[in-house]
Amino acid sequence: MAAPTAPPRPARRRRRPARLAAAALATATALATLTPAPQAAASTTRGHEGTQRVLDTAVADGVPGALARARDRHGVWNGTAGTADLDTGRARGADDRFRIGSVTKTFVATVLLQLQGERRIDLDDTVDQHLPGLVDGHGHDGTAITLRQLLNHTSGISNYTADPEFQRRAFGEDFLDHRYDTWKPGQLVAVAMRHAPDFAPGTSWNYSNTNYILAGMVIEKVTGHGWEKEVERRILRPLGLRATSAPRTDPHLPRPAGRAYSFLGDPDREHPYDVTELNPSQAGAAGAMISTTADLDRFQRALLGGRLLPPAQLRQMTTTVEVHPSAPHVRYGLGLMRQTLSCGIRIWGHDGGIHGSATLAFTTRDTRHSYQANLNGEWSPSDPADAVALTEAEFCREG
């Protein structure tokens, strides 16, 4: 069992745990309540001063460390703040690697859409056609759920990360005893099958990580290779994303990388646990990948720029469904989220969280303005308005 990290820290306002390890894997809008906090830019801050002010506020609110990158017509801006390691005090670096959580879903959806373009699958195939008998029990019926419904979260399949027993083991203090456990995809699906569906297929929307565990299994069934290998072969190598990886069970982060910190659901702890090392199989195709802000920028620009998918498949990926009537500004495509900001600008991408690591990666549809960020703790700002200000400050600024 790993020992908790308890370095001395200056007195600060009470932090409010964001429970991102569970919550951000469980909802596509997890980063709507997070504010990364770079402080010193590696390149000119021209046009990013407002963003910087918002980011600085989050650092003051207790986030251990953060990094961010933006690209616009003026060039690339990199910012870092806080510490990568609470024991050594090492600062975060612009090229640090980190776990990207649910941003993994965009990579996985891209592979399935490529397979559709190759006519090896049809997104209107049922899950049961490829994984017979797997989605069954407590009202689940894989013969009535399509691959498209997996990718846009309209399947109704129960979310395995919402299972109370799984949460205790994977996200609570039991994590310290189980952080190196290996989970097979079928085991994760079986956790979801303990519960009734959220709704009948195609009748509503709910974010379910089980959808993407199944998507990864379909990739393996069709290609004969694990989803990780197909992501590497089809996306990472062609784009030269050398700092991005799809680990299977390796618990370590490649260097350079910071540490990741979590309260593991205990809001009364004064000092966080170091949760950097974990077996990523618990997230699998729903959120196991590792990357950098620069690689995420390159991936998104290549994807939305048409380098990874034929036009027909890219149109399908960017065809969105309603998330909830109370959030008309957010819609979900196939592994891709669209948000409409107050200034009318629409941004595309995904956010994600996994133990002690919260990531966002968004770009405008023409890819001329992009923004990626990561923070290595599970805290949200004390002022909810700061969360809205994060993307607003970067994308809605003038100039």
mmCIF file of C-alpha atoms in Angstrom, residues 202-352:
data_model
loop_
_atom_site.group_PDB
_atom_site.id
_atom_site.type_symbol
_atom_site.label_atom_id
_atom_site.label_comp_id
_atom_site.label_asym_id
_atom_site.label_seq_id
_atom_site.Cartn_x
_atom_site.Cartn_y
_atom_site.Cartn_z
ATOM 1 C CA GLY A 202 -31.947 6.380 -28.198
ATOM 2 C CA THR A 203 -34.514 8.064 -25.960
ATOM 3 C CA SER A 204 -32.230 10.277 -23.859
ATOM 4 C CA TRP A 205 -28.589 11.097 -23.066
ATOM 5 C CA ASN A 206 -26.328 10.138 -20.199
ATOM 6 C CA TYR A 207 -22.546 10.004 -20.044
ATOM 7 C CA SER A 208 -21.456 6.407 -19.511
ATOM 8 C CA ASN A 209 -17.867 5.208 -19.514
ATOM 9 C CA THR A 210 -19.168 1.715 -20.221
ATOM 10 C CA ASN A 211 -20.003 2.892 -23.751
ATOM 11 C CA TYR A 212 -16.325 3.404 -24.537
ATOM 12 C CA ILE A 213 -15.134 0.237 -22.837
ATOM 13 C CA LEU A 214 -17.460 -1.513 -25.294
ATOM 14 C CA ALA A 215 -16.188 0.624 -28.185
ATOM 15 C CA GLY A 216 -12.645 -0.492 -27.395
ATOM 16 C CA MET A 217 -13.791 -4.123 -27.336
ATOM 17 C CA VAL A 218 -15.433 -3.691 -30.755
ATOM 18 C CA ILE A 219 -12.170 -2.346 -32.166
ATOM 19 C CA GLU A 220 -10.349 -5.434 -30.921
ATOM 20 C CA LYS A 221 -13.028 -7.781 -32.264
ATOM 21 C CA VAL A 222 -12.930 -6.193 -35.733
ATOM 22 C CA THR A 223 -9.166 -5.683 -36.099
ATOM 23 C CA GLY A 224 -7.754 -8.459 -33.965
ATOM 24 C CA HIS A 225 -5.710 -5.889 -32.062
ATOM 25 C CA GLY A 226 -6.331 -4.035 -28.826
ATOM 26 C CA TRP A 227 -7.688 -0.502 -29.134
ATOM 27 C CA GLU A 228 -4.334 0.785 -27.836
ATOM 28 C CA LYS A 229 -2.423 -0.707 -30.753
ATOM 29 C CA GLU A 230 -4.914 0.650 -33.283
ATOM 30 C CA VAL A 231 -4.690 4.147 -31.777
ATOM 31 C CA GLU A 232 -0.914 3.932 -31.975
ATOM 32 C CA ARG A 233 -0.904 2.639 -35.563
ATOM 33 C CA ARG A 234 -3.607 4.875 -36.964
ATOM 34 C CA ILE A 235 -3.121 8.134 -35.059
ATOM 35 C CA LEU A 236 -0.040 8.443 -32.888
ATOM 36 C CA ARG A 237 2.609 7.278 -35.366
ATOM 37 C CA PRO A 238 1.195 9.026 -38.470
ATOM 38 C CA LEU A 239 0.932 12.334 -36.597
ATOM 39 C CA GLY A 240 4.266 11.967 -34.814
ATOM 40 C CA LEU A 241 2.666 12.206 -31.368
ATOM 41 C CA ARG A 242 5.763 10.878 -29.606
ATOM 42 C CA ALA A 243 4.725 12.087 -26.153
ATOM 43 C CA THR A 244 1.318 10.398 -26.327
ATOM 44 C CA SER A 245 0.750 6.802 -25.298
ATOM 45 C CA ALA A 246 -2.040 4.333 -24.688
ATOM 46 C CA PRO A 247 -0.766 2.243 -21.779
ATOM 47 C CA ARG A 248 -2.351 -1.081 -21.051
ATOM 48 C CA THR A 249 -1.463 -1.906 -17.451
ATOM 49 C CA ASP A 250 1.770 0.056 -16.870
ATOM 50 C CA PRO A 251 1.192 2.198 -13.752
ATOM 51 C CA HIS A 252 3.999 4.691 -14.419
ATOM 52 C CA LEU A 253 4.016 8.063 -16.172
ATOM 53 C CA PRO A 254 6.798 8.554 -18.742
ATOM 54 C CA ARG A 255 9.134 11.459 -17.982
ATOM 55 C CA PRO A 256 8.984 14.374 -17.903
ATOM 56 C CA ALA A 257 5.882 14.372 -15.758
ATOM 57 C CA GLY A 258 4.579 15.856 -12.545
ATOM 58 C CA ARG A 259 2.906 14.079 -9.681
ATOM 59 C CA ALA A 260 -0.881 13.767 -9.310
ATOM 60 C CA TYR A 261 -2.740 14.459 -6.052
ATOM 61 C CA SER A 262 -6.142 13.525 -4.639
ATOM 62 C CA PHE A 263 -8.021 13.576 -1.340
ATOM 63 C CA LEU A 264 -9.664 10.268 -2.386
ATOM 64 C CA GLY A 265 -13.082 11.580 -1.466
ATOM 65 C CA ASP A 266 -12.171 12.807 2.021
ATOM 66 C CA PRO A 267 -12.887 16.575 2.174
ATOM 67 C CA ASP A 268 -11.457 16.880 5.689
ATOM 68 C CA ARG A 269 -7.889 15.931 4.810
ATOM 69 C CA GLU A 270 -5.411 18.782 4.998
ATOM 70 C CA HIS A 271 -2.900 17.039 2.739
ATOM 71 C CA PRO A 272 -3.529 15.001 -0.404
ATOM 72 C CA TYR A 273 -2.443 11.526 -1.368
ATOM 73 C CA ASP A 274 0.048 11.045 -4.184
ATOM 74 C CA VAL A 275 -1.988 9.023 -6.696
ATOM 75 C CA THR A 276 0.384 9.285 -9.643
ATOM 76 C CA GLU A 277 0.919 5.564 -10.017
ATOM 77 C CA LEU A 278 -2.114 3.495 -10.962
ATOM 78 C CA ASN A 279 -3.019 0.668 -13.286
ATOM 79 C CA PRO A 280 -4.877 2.470 -16.121
ATOM 80 C CA SER A 281 -6.865 -0.633 -17.072
ATOM 81 C CA GLN A 282 -9.603 0.602 -14.714
ATOM 82 C CA ALA A 283 -10.217 3.387 -17.246
ATOM 83 C CA GLY A 284 -9.354 1.513 -20.439
ATOM 84 C CA ALA A 285 -10.774 2.917 -23.668
ATOM 85 C CA ALA A 286 -12.830 5.354 -21.593
ATOM 86 C CA GLY A 287 -9.859 7.262 -20.211
ATOM 87 C CA ALA A 288 -6.443 5.560 -19.963
ATOM 88 C CA MET A 289 -4.242 7.626 -22.285
ATOM 89 C CA ILE A 290 -1.278 9.907 -21.512
ATOM 90 C CA SER A 291 -0.290 12.992 -23.505
ATOM 91 C CA THR A 292 0.956 16.595 -23.478
ATOM 92 C CA THR A 293 -0.706 19.888 -24.358
ATOM 93 C CA ALA A 294 1.349 20.145 -27.573
ATOM 94 C CA ASP A 295 0.383 16.657 -28.749
ATOM 95 C CA LEU A 296 -3.288 17.227 -27.945
ATOM 96 C CA ASP A 297 -3.169 20.431 -29.985
ATOM 97 C CA ARG A 298 -1.653 18.606 -32.957
ATOM 98 C CA PHE A 299 -4.197 15.784 -32.709
ATOM 99 C CA GLN A 300 -7.220 18.079 -32.585
ATOM 100 C CA ARG A 301 -6.040 20.239 -35.455
ATOM 101 C CA ALA A 302 -5.372 17.144 -37.566
ATOM 102 C CA LEU A 303 -8.761 15.636 -36.696
ATOM 103 C CA LEU A 304 -10.929 18.685 -37.327
ATOM 104 C CA GLY A 305 -8.725 19.672 -40.262
ATOM 105 C CA GLY A 306 -9.705 16.461 -42.053
ATOM 106 C CA ARG A 307 -6.368 14.617 -41.898
ATOM 107 C CA LEU A 308 -7.648 11.591 -39.962
ATOM 108 C CA LEU A 309 -11.163 11.030 -41.303
ATOM 109 C CA PRO A 310 -12.873 11.183 -44.699
ATOM 110 C CA PRO A 311 -15.395 14.058 -44.986
ATOM 111 C CA ALA A 312 -18.406 11.765 -44.496
ATOM 112 C CA GLN A 313 -17.041 10.379 -41.247
ATOM 113 C CA LEU A 314 -16.008 13.799 -39.944
ATOM 114 C CA ARG A 315 -19.545 15.047 -40.608
ATOM 115 C CA GLN A 316 -20.908 12.175 -38.550
ATOM 116 C CA MET A 317 -18.459 12.871 -35.748
ATOM 117 C CA THR A 318 -19.554 16.504 -35.555
ATOM 118 C CA THR A 319 -23.264 15.717 -35.731
ATOM 119 C CA THR A 320 -24.395 16.387 -32.186
ATOM 120 C CA VAL A 321 -27.228 15.461 -29.862
ATOM 121 C CA GLU A 322 -28.729 17.353 -26.959
ATOM 122 C CA VAL A 323 -27.052 16.722 -23.611
ATOM 123 C CA HIS A 324 -29.753 18.229 -21.399
ATOM 124 C CA PRO A 325 -32.434 20.910 -21.885
ATOM 125 C CA SER A 326 -30.878 22.901 -19.042
ATOM 126 C CA ALA A 327 -27.561 23.067 -20.933
ATOM 127 C CA PRO A 328 -28.424 24.047 -24.513
ATOM 128 C CA HIS A 329 -24.906 25.449 -24.967
ATOM 129 C CA VAL A 330 -23.388 21.939 -24.732
ATOM 130 C CA ARG A 331 -23.987 19.211 -27.319
ATOM 131 C CA TYR A 332 -22.242 15.887 -27.859
ATOM 132 C CA GLY A 333 -21.142 14.303 -31.131
ATOM 133 C CA LEU A 334 -19.184 11.068 -31.523
ATOM 134 C CA GLY A 335 -16.451 11.313 -28.909
ATOM 135 C CA LEU A 336 -16.462 15.069 -29.378
ATOM 136 C CA MET A 337 -18.226 17.800 -27.431
ATOM 137 C CA ARG A 338 -19.381 21.159 -28.781
ATOM 138 C CA GLN A 339 -19.795 24.161 -26.503
ATOM 139 C CA THR A 340 -21.240 27.528 -27.459
ATOM 140 C CA LEU A 341 -19.699 30.330 -25.409
ATOM 141 C CA SER A 342 -21.432 33.552 -24.334
ATOM 142 C CA CYS A 343 -19.745 35.452 -27.164
ATOM 143 C CA GLY A 344 -21.247 33.036 -29.705
ATOM 144 C CA ILE A 345 -17.995 31.217 -30.482
ATOM 145 C CA ARG A 346 -18.306 27.446 -30.711
ATOM 146 C CA ILE A 347 -15.469 25.252 -29.498
ATOM 147 C CA TRP A 348 -14.952 21.545 -30.088
ATOM 148 C CA GLY A 349 -13.082 18.994 -28.041
ATOM 149 C CA HIS A 350 -13.305 17.059 -24.822
ATOM 150 C CA ASP A 351 -12.347 17.231 -21.183
ATOM 151 C CA GLY A 352 -11.428 14.505 -18.805
#
